[in-house]
Coordinates of C-alpha atoms in Angstrom, one line a residue:
M1 CA -24.7 21.9 57.9
P2 CA -21.8 24.1 56.8
A3 CA -22.5 27.7 55.7
P4 CA -23.1 28.2 51.9
D5 CA -19.8 30.0 51.5
A6 CA -17.8 27.5 53.7
R7 CA -14.5 26.2 52.4
V8 CA -11.5 24.4 53.8
P9 CA -8.7 26.9 54.7
D10 CA -5.7 26.8 52.5
Y11 CA -3.4 26.0 55.4
A12 CA -5.6 23.2 56.8
P13 CA -4.6 19.5 56.9
E14 CA -6.5 16.9 54.9
G15 CA -9.9 16.2 56.4
H16 CA -10.3 19.6 58.0
P17 CA -14.0 20.6 58.1
P18 CA -15.1 23.5 55.9
Q19 CA -15.1 27.0 57.5
P20 CA -17.4 29.9 56.6
R21 CA -15.8 33.0 55.2
P22 CA -15.2 35.5 58.0
K23 CA -17.6 38.4 58.1
V24 CA -18.7 41.2 60.4
G25 CA -22.0 40.8 62.2
V26 CA -24.4 43.6 63.2
L27 CA -26.8 42.5 65.8
L28 CA -29.7 44.9 66.6
A29 CA -31.4 44.3 70.0
N30 CA -34.7 45.5 71.4
L31 CA -36.6 44.8 74.6
G32 CA -38.7 41.8 73.6
T33 CA -42.2 40.6 72.9
P34 CA -44.4 37.7 74.0
D35 CA -45.0 34.9 71.5
G36 CA -48.7 35.3 71.8
T37 CA -51.4 37.0 73.8
D38 CA -52.6 33.9 75.7
Y39 CA -52.0 33.5 79.4
W40 CA -49.0 31.2 79.2
S41 CA -47.2 33.1 76.5
M42 CA -47.7 36.3 78.5
R43 CA -46.6 34.6 81.7
R44 CA -43.4 33.3 80.2
Y45 CA -42.5 36.7 78.8
L46 CA -43.4 38.6 82.0
N47 CA -41.6 36.1 84.2
E48 CA -38.3 36.6 82.2
F49 CA -38.7 40.4 82.1
L50 CA -39.7 40.9 85.7
S51 CA -37.1 38.4 87.0
D52 CA -34.3 40.5 85.5
R53 CA -32.3 42.1 88.4
R54 CA -31.6 45.1 86.2
V55 CA -35.3 45.8 85.9
I56 CA -36.4 44.9 89.5
D57 CA -33.5 44.9 91.9
Y58 CA -35.3 44.0 95.1
P59 CA -33.8 41.0 97.0
R60 CA -34.9 37.7 95.3
W61 CA -36.3 36.3 98.6
K62 CA -38.6 39.2 98.8
W63 CA -39.5 39.7 95.1
Q64 CA -39.8 36.2 93.7
P65 CA -42.7 35.0 95.9
L66 CA -44.7 38.1 95.1
L67 CA -43.9 37.8 91.4
Q68 CA -44.7 34.1 91.1
T69 CA -48.0 34.2 93.0
V70 CA -49.8 37.6 93.0
I71 CA -48.3 39.3 89.9
L72 CA -47.9 36.4 87.5
G73 CA -51.3 35.1 88.6
K74 CA -53.1 38.2 87.4
R75 CA -50.9 40.4 85.1
P76 CA -50.7 38.0 82.1
F77 CA -54.5 38.4 81.7
T78 CA -54.5 42.2 81.7
S79 CA -51.3 42.4 79.6
G80 CA -52.6 39.9 77.1
A81 CA -55.8 42.0 76.8
N82 CA -53.7 45.1 76.1
Y83 CA -51.6 43.3 73.5
R84 CA -54.7 42.1 71.7
T85 CA -55.7 45.7 71.0
I86 CA -52.5 46.3 69.0
W87 CA -51.6 42.7 67.9
N88 CA -50.5 42.2 64.2
E89 CA -53.1 39.6 63.4
E90 CA -51.9 39.0 59.9
L91 CA -48.4 38.0 61.0
N92 CA -49.6 36.8 64.5
E93 CA -46.9 38.9 66.2
S94 CA -46.6 42.1 68.2
P95 CA -45.9 45.4 66.3
L96 CA -42.5 45.6 68.0
M97 CA -41.5 42.3 66.2
T98 CA -42.9 43.5 62.9
I99 CA -41.1 46.9 63.1
T100 CA -37.8 45.5 64.3
R101 CA -37.7 43.0 61.5
A102 CA -38.5 45.9 59.0
Q103 CA -35.7 47.9 60.5
T104 CA -33.3 45.0 60.2
D105 CA -34.3 44.4 56.6
A106 CA -33.9 48.0 55.7
L107 CA -30.5 48.3 57.4
R108 CA -29.3 45.1 55.8
K109 CA -30.1 46.5 52.4
V110 CA -28.3 49.8 53.1
L111 CA -25.2 48.1 54.4
A112 CA -25.1 45.6 51.5
E113 CA -24.9 48.5 49.1
E114 CA -21.6 49.6 50.9
W115 CA -20.1 46.2 51.9
G116 CA -21.9 43.5 50.0
D117 CA -21.9 40.1 51.8
Q118 CA -19.1 41.1 54.1
V119 CA -21.7 42.1 56.7
M120 CA -24.5 40.0 58.3
V121 CA -27.3 42.0 59.9
E122 CA -29.7 40.2 62.3
F123 CA -31.9 41.2 65.3
A124 CA -32.6 39.7 68.7
M125 CA -34.7 40.4 71.7
R126 CA -33.6 40.7 75.3
Y127 CA -36.7 38.8 76.5
G128 CA -38.5 36.3 74.4
N129 CA -37.7 35.3 70.8
P130 CA -35.6 35.5 68.7
S131 CA -33.4 35.1 71.7
T132 CA -30.0 36.8 71.9
P133 CA -28.0 33.5 72.6
A134 CA -29.6 31.7 69.7
T135 CA -29.0 34.6 67.3
V136 CA -25.4 35.0 68.4
Q137 CA -24.7 31.3 67.9
R138 CA -26.3 31.4 64.4
M139 CA -24.2 34.4 63.4
V140 CA -21.0 32.8 64.6
A141 CA -21.8 29.6 62.8
A142 CA -22.3 31.7 59.6
G143 CA -18.7 33.1 60.0
C144 CA -19.1 36.3 62.1
D145 CA -15.8 36.6 63.9
R146 CA -16.5 40.3 64.8
I147 CA -19.9 41.5 66.0
V148 CA -21.3 45.0 66.6
F149 CA -24.0 44.7 69.2
F150 CA -26.5 47.6 68.7
A151 CA -29.0 48.0 71.5
L152 CA -31.8 50.2 70.1
Y153 CA -32.0 52.6 73.0
P154 CA -31.0 56.2 72.3
Q155 CA -30.6 57.0 76.1
Y156 CA -28.6 54.6 78.2
A157 CA -30.3 53.0 81.2
G158 CA -29.4 50.0 83.4
P159 CA -32.8 48.3 82.8
T160 CA -32.5 48.7 79.0
T161 CA -29.1 49.1 77.5
A162 CA -27.1 47.5 80.2
T163 CA -29.3 44.4 80.5
A164 CA -29.2 43.9 76.7
N165 CA -25.4 44.1 76.8
D166 CA -25.4 41.7 79.7
K167 CA -27.4 39.1 77.7
F168 CA -25.1 39.5 74.8
F169 CA -22.0 39.0 76.9
R170 CA -23.5 35.9 78.6
A171 CA -24.2 34.5 75.2
L172 CA -20.5 34.8 74.4
M173 CA -19.7 32.8 77.5
D174 CA -21.2 29.7 76.0
L175 CA -19.1 29.8 72.8
K176 CA -15.9 27.8 72.3
R177 CA -14.7 30.5 69.9
Q178 CA -15.8 34.0 70.8
P179 CA -16.0 36.8 68.2
A180 CA -14.4 40.1 68.8
S181 CA -17.2 42.4 69.9
R182 CA -18.1 46.1 70.2
T183 CA -21.2 47.7 71.8
V184 CA -22.8 50.9 70.4
A185 CA -22.7 53.9 72.7
P186 CA -25.8 55.9 73.6
Y187 CA -26.9 58.3 70.8
F188 CA -29.3 60.5 72.6
D189 CA -27.6 63.7 71.5
R190 CA -26.5 62.8 68.0
P191 CA -27.4 65.6 65.6
D192 CA -28.8 63.1 63.0
Y193 CA -31.0 61.5 65.7
I194 CA -32.3 64.9 66.8
D195 CA -32.9 65.8 63.2
A196 CA -34.9 62.6 62.6
L197 CA -37.0 63.3 65.7
A198 CA -37.7 66.8 64.6
A199 CA -38.6 65.7 61.1
S200 CA -41.0 63.1 62.4
V201 CA -42.7 65.8 64.5
E202 CA -43.0 68.2 61.6
R203 CA -44.2 65.5 59.3
T204 CA -46.9 64.3 61.7
L205 CA -48.1 67.7 62.5
G206 CA -47.9 69.1 59.0
G207 CA -46.3 72.3 60.1
R208 CA -48.9 72.9 62.9
I209 CA -47.6 73.8 66.3
P210 CA -49.7 72.4 69.2
Q211 CA -50.1 74.2 72.4
R212 CA -47.8 71.7 74.0
L213 CA -45.5 68.9 72.8
V214 CA -45.0 66.3 75.5
A215 CA -41.8 64.2 75.2
S216 CA -42.8 61.1 77.1
F217 CA -39.9 58.8 78.1
H218 CA -40.2 55.4 79.7
G219 CA -39.9 55.8 83.5
M220 CA -37.7 54.3 86.1
P221 CA -37.5 54.5 89.9
R222 CA -36.0 57.8 91.0
R223 CA -33.7 55.9 93.2
Y224 CA -31.8 54.7 90.1
L225 CA -30.9 58.3 89.2
L226 CA -29.6 58.9 92.7
E227 CA -27.5 55.7 92.4
G228 CA -25.8 57.0 89.3
D229 CA -27.9 55.9 86.3
P230 CA -27.5 58.7 83.6
Y231 CA -30.9 58.0 81.9
H232 CA -32.7 61.0 83.4
C233 CA -30.1 63.4 82.4
Q234 CA -29.8 62.0 78.9
C235 CA -33.6 62.2 78.4
Q236 CA -33.6 65.9 79.5
K237 CA -30.8 66.6 77.0
T238 CA -32.7 64.9 74.2
A239 CA -35.8 67.0 74.9
R240 CA -33.8 70.2 75.1
L241 CA -32.0 69.5 71.8
L242 CA -35.3 68.6 70.1
A243 CA -36.8 71.9 71.3
E244 CA -33.8 73.8 70.0
R245 CA -34.0 72.0 66.7
L246 CA -37.7 72.7 66.2
G247 CA -37.3 76.3 67.1
W248 CA -40.7 76.5 68.7
P249 CA -41.6 79.2 71.4
E250 CA -40.0 78.6 74.8
G251 CA -42.1 76.4 77.1
T252 CA -43.8 74.5 74.3
I253 CA -42.1 71.2 75.1
D254 CA -42.5 69.3 78.4
T255 CA -40.5 66.3 79.5
T256 CA -42.4 63.5 81.3
F257 CA -42.1 59.8 82.2
Q258 CA -44.5 57.0 81.8
S259 CA -45.1 53.3 82.6
V260 CA -44.9 53.6 86.4
F261 CA -44.8 50.2 88.2
G262 CA -44.8 49.3 91.9
P263 CA -44.9 51.4 95.0
E264 CA -41.7 53.4 94.6
E265 CA -41.3 57.0 93.6
W266 CA -40.4 57.1 89.9
L267 CA -39.0 59.9 87.8
R268 CA -41.5 62.7 87.6
P269 CA -43.7 64.2 86.2
Y270 CA -45.8 61.2 85.3
T271 CA -47.1 61.5 81.7
V272 CA -50.6 60.3 82.5
E273 CA -51.0 62.8 85.3
H274 CA -49.3 65.6 83.4
V275 CA -51.5 65.5 80.4
A276 CA -54.6 65.5 82.5
E277 CA -53.3 68.5 84.4
L278 CA -52.6 70.3 81.1
A279 CA -56.2 69.8 80.1
R280 CA -57.6 71.0 83.4
E281 CA -55.4 74.2 82.9
G282 CA -57.1 74.8 79.6
V283 CA -54.6 73.3 77.2
T284 CA -56.8 71.6 74.6
D285 CA -54.3 70.7 71.9
I286 CA -51.2 68.5 72.6
A287 CA -48.9 66.2 70.7
V288 CA -47.0 63.4 72.4
I289 CA -43.7 61.9 71.2
S290 CA -41.7 59.0 72.7
P291 CA -38.0 59.7 72.0
A292 CA -36.8 56.7 74.2
F293 CA -38.4 54.1 71.9
S294 CA -36.8 53.3 68.6
A295 CA -39.9 51.3 67.5
D296 CA -43.6 51.5 68.3
C297 CA -44.6 49.0 70.9
I298 CA -47.1 48.3 73.7
E299 CA -45.9 51.4 75.7
T300 CA -46.6 53.7 72.7
L301 CA -49.5 52.1 70.8
E302 CA -51.6 51.0 73.8
E303 CA -50.4 53.1 76.7
I304 CA -49.8 56.5 75.0
N305 CA -52.4 56.3 72.3
G306 CA -54.8 54.6 74.7
E307 CA -54.5 55.3 78.5
I308 CA -52.7 58.6 78.2
R309 CA -54.9 59.9 75.4
H310 CA -58.0 59.0 77.4
A311 CA -56.6 60.8 80.5
F312 CA -56.2 64.0 78.5
E313 CA -59.6 63.8 76.8
D314 CA -61.4 62.8 80.0
A315 CA -60.0 65.9 81.7
G316 CA -61.3 68.2 78.9
G317 CA -58.6 68.0 76.2
Q318 CA -59.8 68.1 72.6
Q319 CA -57.0 67.4 70.2
F320 CA -54.4 64.7 70.9
T321 CA -51.8 63.8 68.3
Y322 CA -49.4 60.9 68.8
V323 CA -46.1 61.2 66.9
P324 CA -45.0 57.7 65.9
C325 CA -41.6 56.4 66.8
L326 CA -38.9 56.6 64.1
N327 CA -39.5 52.9 63.2
D328 CA -38.1 52.1 59.8
D329 CA -38.3 55.6 58.5
P330 CA -35.4 56.1 55.9
E331 CA -33.9 58.9 57.9
H332 CA -33.8 56.6 61.0
I333 CA -32.2 53.8 59.0
A334 CA -29.6 56.1 57.5
M335 CA -28.7 57.2 61.0
M336 CA -28.4 53.6 62.1
A337 CA -26.1 52.9 59.1
R338 CA -23.8 55.8 60.1
I339 CA -23.6 54.5 63.6
V340 CA -22.7 51.0 62.3
A341 CA -20.1 52.5 60.0
E342 CA -18.5 54.3 62.9
N343 CA -18.4 51.1 64.9
V344 CA -16.8 48.9 62.3
G345 CA -13.8 51.1 61.9
G346 CA -10.7 49.0 61.2
W347 CA -12.9 45.9 60.6
L348 CA -14.0 46.7 57.0

């Protein structure tokens, strides 16, 4: 079925099929989400995620037998149980899906005020649905002959930004007519991103300064840093700039890493161990923020506000405040719109 604005080009011969009016596409991309919390939905999602060589780069002959038997035999049950504690029952979807859709809707509205229907804004997931290939095909069919691919990761990492870009590029390989494309650069040190983070901290805490603010970033094997991945350095800079922007006393903000998986040494300190150690040292009031996540998800709503909170409280901590991700906060959406505007230069 042709797009609603499809028409036959002026230069086309008789009988030429209608073509949609050319437009610029903006495709937001996030990590992904299972379709449900049942065993098979979780297994499909985890299989796709943990089979990604950007995420787990062990040799396939060594990794796949372990993944397909031991890990995928057990982990879908525990992951499903964790997801059920945060699941959006009303819409029957994960919070990441709900929030990413809200971000997309809000950004679409802002960009429409500037460019009308010249821009099409959609979102896709690296793992699960809506899939990147299906969304790219739909956007091209609607007339997008230029696409800005916007992976929603402030700090670049191979297992996040790079694999999202890989999926987008592979989607282009299946098209007869490829759109021109641009990818968004990491924005870990943008002043408007740092301002949005600081505003979220100040808003959540109501002007109160806790004994410690823990900036908890998603972890990765330390080996990746030694092999050239810039993620660790970008995380450190984000935390430093946030500390400078808040203007709090020196030593108030700590940088840690969460979501450790497997036997390897990961980037340290580990958040769950660090908050417990703070409590044992007599720190009773902390706040935790997750600057690497653009939207609240299982790692923030269940891991930080569950496992990590409990580790702090069990070790003697008294006041634990979780600072939500930027989500669809207007300041965050305005920043995203500015990034898009910079990346469509010469296209609109």
